[in-house]
């Protein structure tokens, strides 16, 4: 099956391209390189030995997207391409609504015109806000998003759901990711945050590599075992493999008008301090950090109940948080210019 991977030069996208190839799929990458660069394609080539078709296309460009669907006969689409910085989305909401939602609708229209029936969407646990009850299941009510970024994910899910019911034959799954961390064990691909990372693990690895003076832990007065936030940290390679399983599930589905949602998490929650301690232990490095005030908009604790993805999609996390932190550190060492 030939699969269009939008944002395929990105963090999760690049790891998914590798996983698709390993599972016998034929990935085609489009990316506008806004939050990535061409070196990622070298890393993918070194891992797989393959030069997958790559087109530098912005998914917001209907003509370019249409021409691509005309040229390549796709069997499915995995849609990663989106702006994803929570803080930035608060500063530039129109950019986020325009980019994340127009690109989605351009793709859905092209899929309808060219009769492409399988769609996997990159959603986020951020749609749950701060859940009342934990762990979070797929029927945990979505809460009003705490950022325009999160709102684009919730709106996108609704657009896909409504479109699926109007487009006979289209089958779509929204995968609600928890916190993706780590890198490929080869250290040939990983997370390439442009500028100051907002996510925890790249900030940790850059601090440990001496690129930043210290990490600030945002708050230690939460109602958790050590006072710091709880998250469900999932290895990016496990997450990539979940997309292969999602396509396998869609292939099995025959009924039209099929739409479903899956939480893709390990099912375990760890605190920020537990992650920091694990990072120091597995890598034998001391991390310079201080505890500061809470970060506006942070959810106190969230982690997945993974029963549905385990039993229906037949996927479960195989790597541990320690594996992810070892791989993240090896990747950081690889990309940090030696002094
Ligand atoms: C995790 C924890 C911080 C940085 C968001 C989006 C989600 C997904 C991942 C895009 C929090 C703490 C962080 C730091 C810290 N989106 N932290 N010091 O906010 O859980 O999820 O990013 O990929 O949709 O909602 O991820 O890594 O920013 O924070 O203490 O310097 O680490 O307070 O508790 P988050 P995060």
Coordinates of C-alpha atoms and ligand atoms in Angstrom, one line a residue:
X1 CA 0.0 0.0 0.0
X2 CA 1.3 3.5 -1.0
X3 CA 0.8 5.8 2.0
X4 CA 1.1 9.6 1.9
X5 CA 2.8 10.8 5.1
X6 CA 2.3 14.6 5.5
X7 CA 4.9 16.1 7.8
X8 CA 7.0 13.0 7.1
X9 CA 10.2 14.9 7.8
X10 CA 9.0 15.7 11.3
X11 CA 9.7 14.1 14.6
X12 CA 6.8 11.5 14.7
X13 CA 6.5 11.5 10.9
X14 CA 10.1 10.4 10.2
X15 CA 9.9 7.6 12.7
X16 CA 6.6 6.5 11.1
X17 CA 8.1 6.5 7.6
X18 CA 10.7 4.0 8.9
X19 CA 8.0 1.9 10.6
X20 CA 5.9 1.9 7.5
X21 CA 8.8 0.7 5.4
X22 CA 9.7 -2.0 7.9
X23 CA 6.0 -3.2 7.7
X24 CA 6.1 -3.4 3.9
X25 CA 4.2 -0.2 3.1
X26 CA 5.4 2.3 0.5
X27 CA 5.7 5.8 2.2
X28 CA 5.7 9.0 0.2
X29 CA 6.7 12.1 2.2
X30 CA 5.5 15.6 1.9
X31 CA 6.7 18.3 4.2
X32 CA 7.1 22.1 3.8
X33 CA 10.2 21.9 6.1
X34 CA 8.8 24.7 8.3
X35 CA 9.7 22.6 11.4
X36 CA 12.3 20.2 10.0
X37 CA 15.1 19.9 7.5
X38 CA 16.4 17.7 4.7
X39 CA 19.0 16.0 6.9
X40 CA 16.1 14.0 8.3
X41 CA 15.7 12.3 4.9
X42 CA 19.4 11.3 5.1
X43 CA 18.7 9.7 8.4
X44 CA 15.7 7.8 7.1
X45 CA 17.8 6.7 4.1
X46 CA 20.7 5.5 6.3
X47 CA 18.2 3.5 8.5
X48 CA 16.2 1.9 5.6
X49 CA 18.6 2.0 2.7
X50 CA 15.8 3.6 0.8
X51 CA 15.2 7.0 -0.9
X52 CA 11.5 7.5 -0.4
X53 CA 9.7 10.0 -2.8
X54 CA 9.8 13.4 -1.1
X55 CA 7.9 16.5 -2.2
X56 CA 8.5 19.9 -0.6
X57 CA 4.8 20.8 -0.5
X58 CA 2.7 22.8 1.9
X59 CA -0.6 20.9 2.6
X60 CA -2.4 24.3 2.5
X61 CA -1.7 24.5 -1.3
X62 CA -4.7 22.8 -3.0
X63 CA -3.2 22.9 -6.5
X64 CA 0.1 21.3 -5.4
X65 CA -1.7 18.7 -3.3
X66 CA -4.1 17.9 -6.1
X67 CA -1.3 17.5 -8.6
X68 CA 0.5 15.1 -6.2
X69 CA -2.7 13.0 -5.9
X70 CA -2.9 13.0 -9.7
X71 CA 0.7 11.8 -9.9
X72 CA 0.8 9.2 -7.1
X73 CA -2.0 6.7 -6.6
X74 CA -2.3 6.6 -2.8
X75 CA -4.0 3.9 -0.8
X76 CA -4.0 6.0 2.4
X77 CA -2.9 9.1 4.1
X78 CA -1.3 9.7 7.6
X79 CA -1.6 13.4 8.4
X80 CA 1.0 14.8 10.8
X81 CA 1.7 18.1 9.2
X82 CA 0.6 20.9 11.6
X83 CA 1.9 23.6 13.9
X84 CA 2.3 22.1 17.4
X85 CA 3.7 24.6 19.8
X86 CA 1.2 25.2 22.6
X87 CA 2.6 28.5 23.7
X88 CA 3.1 29.9 20.2
X89 CA -0.5 29.0 19.4
X90 CA -1.7 31.4 22.1
X91 CA 0.3 34.2 20.6
X92 CA -0.7 33.4 17.0
X93 CA -4.1 31.7 17.0
X94 CA -5.1 32.6 13.4
X95 CA -1.9 31.0 12.1
X96 CA -2.7 27.8 13.9
X97 CA -6.4 27.7 12.9
X98 CA -5.6 28.5 9.3
X99 CA -2.6 26.2 9.0
X100 CA -3.9 23.2 10.9
X101 CA -7.5 23.2 9.6
X102 CA -7.1 24.4 6.0
X103 CA -4.4 21.7 5.4
X104 CA -6.7 19.1 6.8
X105 CA -9.6 20.1 4.5
X106 CA -7.4 20.3 1.5
X107 CA -6.3 16.8 2.1
X108 CA -9.8 15.4 2.7
X109 CA -11.0 17.0 -0.5
X110 CA -8.1 15.5 -2.5
X111 CA -8.8 12.1 -1.0
X112 CA -12.4 12.3 -2.0
X113 CA -11.6 13.5 -5.5
X114 CA -9.0 10.7 -6.0
X115 CA -10.9 8.0 -4.2
X116 CA -8.4 7.4 -1.4
X117 CA -10.2 5.6 1.5
X118 CA -7.9 5.3 4.5
X119 CA -7.0 8.3 6.7
X120 CA -5.1 8.4 10.0
X121 CA -5.0 11.7 11.9
X122 CA -2.5 12.8 14.4
X123 CA -4.5 14.1 17.3
X124 CA -3.6 14.7 21.0
X125 CA -4.6 13.9 24.5
X126 CA -4.7 17.7 25.0
X127 CA -8.4 17.4 23.8
X128 CA -9.2 16.0 27.3
X129 CA -7.9 19.0 29.2
X130 CA -7.6 18.1 32.9
X131 CA -9.7 14.9 33.1
X132 CA -11.9 14.5 36.2
X133 CA -11.0 10.8 36.3
X134 CA -7.8 8.9 35.5
X135 CA -6.7 7.0 33.5
X136 CA -8.3 8.6 30.5
X137 CA -10.5 6.4 28.2
X138 CA -11.7 7.4 24.7
X139 CA -15.1 8.1 26.2
X140 CA -13.6 10.6 28.8
X141 CA -15.4 13.8 27.8
X142 CA -13.3 16.3 25.8
X143 CA -12.9 19.6 27.6
X144 CA -12.7 23.0 26.1
X145 CA -9.1 23.2 24.9
X146 CA -6.6 25.2 27.0
X147 CA -4.8 26.5 23.8
X148 CA -5.6 27.2 20.2
X149 CA -3.3 24.4 19.3
X150 CA -5.4 21.9 21.3
X151 CA -8.5 23.4 19.9
X152 CA -7.3 22.8 16.3
X153 CA -7.0 19.1 17.3
X154 CA -10.5 18.9 18.7
X155 CA -12.0 20.8 15.7
X156 CA -10.1 18.7 13.3
X157 CA -11.5 15.5 14.8
X158 CA -15.0 16.9 14.4
X159 CA -14.3 17.8 10.8
X160 CA -13.1 14.3 10.0
X161 CA -16.0 12.7 11.8
X162 CA -18.6 14.8 9.9
X163 CA -16.8 14.3 6.6
X164 CA -16.5 10.5 7.0
X165 CA -20.3 10.3 7.5
X166 CA -20.8 12.2 4.2
X167 CA -18.1 10.5 2.2
X168 CA -19.1 6.9 1.4
X169 CA -16.1 4.5 1.6
X170 CA -13.8 6.8 3.6
X171 CA -12.5 5.2 6.8
X172 CA -10.6 7.4 9.3
X173 CA -9.0 7.0 12.8
X174 CA -7.9 9.8 15.1
X175 CA -5.0 8.8 17.3
X176 CA -4.8 10.8 20.5
X177 CA -1.1 10.9 21.4
X178 CA 0.1 11.4 24.9
X179 CA 3.7 12.6 25.4
X180 CA 6.0 11.3 22.6
X181 CA 9.7 11.1 23.7
X182 CA 12.9 9.5 22.6
X183 CA 14.5 8.8 19.2
X184 CA 15.4 5.9 16.9
X185 CA 17.9 3.6 18.6
X186 CA 20.3 4.2 15.7
X187 CA 20.5 8.0 16.7
X188 CA 20.1 8.7 13.0
X189 CA 16.7 10.4 13.5
X190 CA 15.2 12.1 16.5
X191 CA 13.5 15.3 17.7
X192 CA 14.9 18.5 16.1
X193 CA 13.2 21.3 18.0
X194 CA 13.7 24.6 16.2
X195 CA 14.8 27.3 18.7
X196 CA 14.1 26.9 22.4
X197 CA 12.3 23.6 23.0
X198 CA 9.0 23.9 24.9
X199 CA 8.8 20.2 25.4
X200 CA 10.4 18.6 28.5
X201 CA 12.8 15.9 27.1
X202 CA 14.6 18.0 24.4
X203 CA 15.0 20.7 27.0
X204 CA 16.6 18.1 29.4
X205 CA 18.9 16.6 26.7
X206 CA 20.0 20.1 25.6
X207 CA 20.7 21.1 29.2
X208 CA 22.6 17.9 29.9
X209 CA 24.6 18.5 26.7
X210 CA 25.6 22.0 28.0
X211 CA 23.6 23.9 25.4
X212 CA 21.4 25.4 28.2
X213 CA 22.5 26.4 31.7
X214 CA 19.7 24.6 33.5
X215 CA 16.2 23.1 33.3
X216 CA 13.3 24.7 35.2
X217 CA 10.8 22.2 36.6
X218 CA 7.4 24.0 36.2
X219 CA 5.9 23.6 39.6
X220 CA 6.3 21.1 42.5
X221 CA 3.1 21.8 44.5
X222 CA 0.7 19.6 42.4
X223 CA -1.3 16.9 44.0
X224 CA 1.1 14.1 42.9
X225 CA 3.6 11.9 44.8
X226 CA 6.5 14.3 44.4
X227 CA 4.5 17.5 43.6
X228 CA 5.4 17.6 39.9
X229 CA 3.1 16.9 37.0
X230 CA 2.3 13.4 35.8
X231 CA 2.4 12.5 32.1
X232 CA 2.1 9.3 29.9
X233 CA 5.5 9.3 28.2
X234 CA 5.5 7.1 25.1
X235 CA 8.6 6.1 23.0
X236 CA 8.3 7.7 19.6
X237 CA 9.2 4.4 17.9
X238 CA 6.2 2.7 19.7
X239 CA 4.0 5.6 18.6
X240 CA 5.3 5.2 15.0
X241 CA 4.4 1.5 15.1
X242 CA 0.9 2.4 16.3
X243 CA 0.3 4.1 12.9
X244 CA 1.1 0.8 11.1
X245 CA -1.4 -1.0 13.3
X246 CA -3.9 1.8 12.6
X247 CA -3.6 1.2 8.8
X248 CA -3.8 -2.6 9.4
X249 CA -7.1 -2.0 11.3
X250 CA -8.4 0.3 8.5
X251 CA -7.5 -2.4 5.9
X252 CA -9.6 -4.9 7.8
X253 CA -12.6 -2.6 8.1
X254 CA -15.0 -3.1 5.2
X255 CA -17.9 -1.0 6.3
X256 CA -18.0 2.4 4.9
X257 CA -18.5 5.5 7.1
X258 CA -16.0 4.2 9.6
X259 CA -14.6 6.6 12.1
X260 CA -13.0 5.8 15.4
X261 CA -10.7 7.4 18.1
X262 CA -7.8 5.7 20.0
X263 CA -5.7 6.9 22.9
X264 CA -2.2 6.0 22.1
X265 CA -0.3 5.9 25.4
X266 CA 1.6 3.4 27.6
X267 CA -1.1 3.4 30.2
X268 CA 1.4 4.5 32.9
X269 CA 1.9 7.9 34.3
X270 CA 5.2 9.2 35.6
X271 CA 6.1 12.5 37.2
X272 CA 8.5 15.0 35.8
X273 CA 10.9 14.3 38.6
X274 CA 10.7 10.6 38.1
X275 CA 11.6 11.2 34.4
X276 CA 14.5 13.4 35.4
X277 CA 15.8 10.8 37.9
X278 CA 15.5 8.0 35.2
X279 CA 17.3 10.2 32.7
X280 CA 20.2 10.7 35.1
X281 CA 20.3 7.0 36.1
X282 CA 20.2 5.5 32.6
X283 CA 22.7 7.9 31.1
X284 CA 25.0 8.4 34.1
X285 CA 24.7 12.2 33.8
X286 CA 23.8 14.8 36.4
X287 CA 21.1 17.2 35.2
X288 CA 21.2 20.8 36.4
X289 CA 17.7 21.8 37.3
X290 CA 15.8 24.1 39.6
X291 CA 12.1 24.1 40.6
X292 CA 10.2 27.1 39.5
X293 CA 6.6 28.3 39.4
X294 CA 3.8 26.3 37.5
X295 CA 3.5 26.9 33.8
X296 CA 0.3 28.6 32.7
X297 CA -2.1 26.1 31.1
X298 CA -0.4 22.9 32.3
X299 CA -2.6 20.0 33.1
X300 CA -1.7 18.5 36.5
X301 CA -1.9 14.8 35.6
X302 CA -3.0 12.8 32.6
X303 CA -2.2 9.3 31.4
X304 CA -4.0 6.8 29.2
X305 CA -6.1 3.8 29.8
X306 CA -4.7 1.8 26.8
X307 CA -7.2 -1.1 26.8
X308 CA -8.9 -0.1 23.5
X309 CA -5.7 0.4 21.5
X310 CA -4.3 -2.8 23.1
X311 CA -7.3 -5.0 22.2
X312 CA -8.9 -3.4 19.2
X313 CA -5.9 -2.0 17.4
X314 CA -3.7 -4.9 18.7
X315 CA -0.9 -2.5 19.7
X316 CA 0.8 -1.9 23.0
X317 CA 3.9 0.0 24.0
X318 CA 7.0 -2.2 24.0
X319 CA 9.7 0.3 25.0
X320 CA 10.1 1.8 28.5
X321 CA 10.6 5.4 29.5
X322 CA 14.2 4.4 30.3
X323 CA 14.7 3.2 26.7
X324 CA 13.3 6.5 25.4
X325 CA 15.6 8.6 27.6
X326 CA 18.6 6.6 26.6
X327 CA 17.7 7.0 22.9
X328 CA 17.0 10.7 23.4
X329 CA 20.4 11.2 25.0
X330 CA 22.2 9.3 22.3
X331 CA 20.5 11.4 19.7
X332 CA 21.4 14.6 21.5
X333 CA 25.1 13.5 21.7
X334 CA 25.0 12.8 17.9
X335 CA 23.6 16.2 16.9
X336 CA 25.6 18.3 19.5
X337 CA 28.8 19.7 17.9
X338 CA 31.7 18.4 19.9
X339 CA 33.6 21.2 21.7
Ligands
LIG1 C1 5.5 18.0 30.0 C2 5.7 18.3 31.5 C3 5.6 20.6 32.0 C4 9.3 21.8 30.0 C5 2.3 19.3 25.0 C6 1.0 19.3 24.2 C7 0.8 17.9 23.6 C8 2.0 17.6 22.8 C9 3.3 17.6 23.7 C10 3.0 18.6 20.8 C11 4.7 19.4 31.9 C12 7.0 20.0 32.3 C13 8.2 21.0 30.5 C14 10.2 22.3 30.9 C15 9.0 21.3 32.7 N1 2.1 18.5 21.7 N2 8.1 20.8 31.8 N3 10.0 22.1 32.2 O1 2.6 20.2 27.9 O2 2.4 17.7 28.5 O3 2.1 18.4 26.1 O4 3.4 18.9 24.3 O5 3.8 17.8 20.5 O6 -0.3 17.9 22.8 O7 -0.1 19.5 25.0 O8 4.4 18.5 27.1 O9 6.8 18.4 27.3 O10 5.7 20.7 27.3 O11 5.5 19.2 29.3 O12 8.8 21.1 33.9 O13 11.2 23.0 30.5 O14 7.0 18.7 31.7 O15 5.2 21.5 33.1 O16 4.3 19.1 33.2 P1 2.8 18.8 27.5 P2 5.7 19.2 27.7

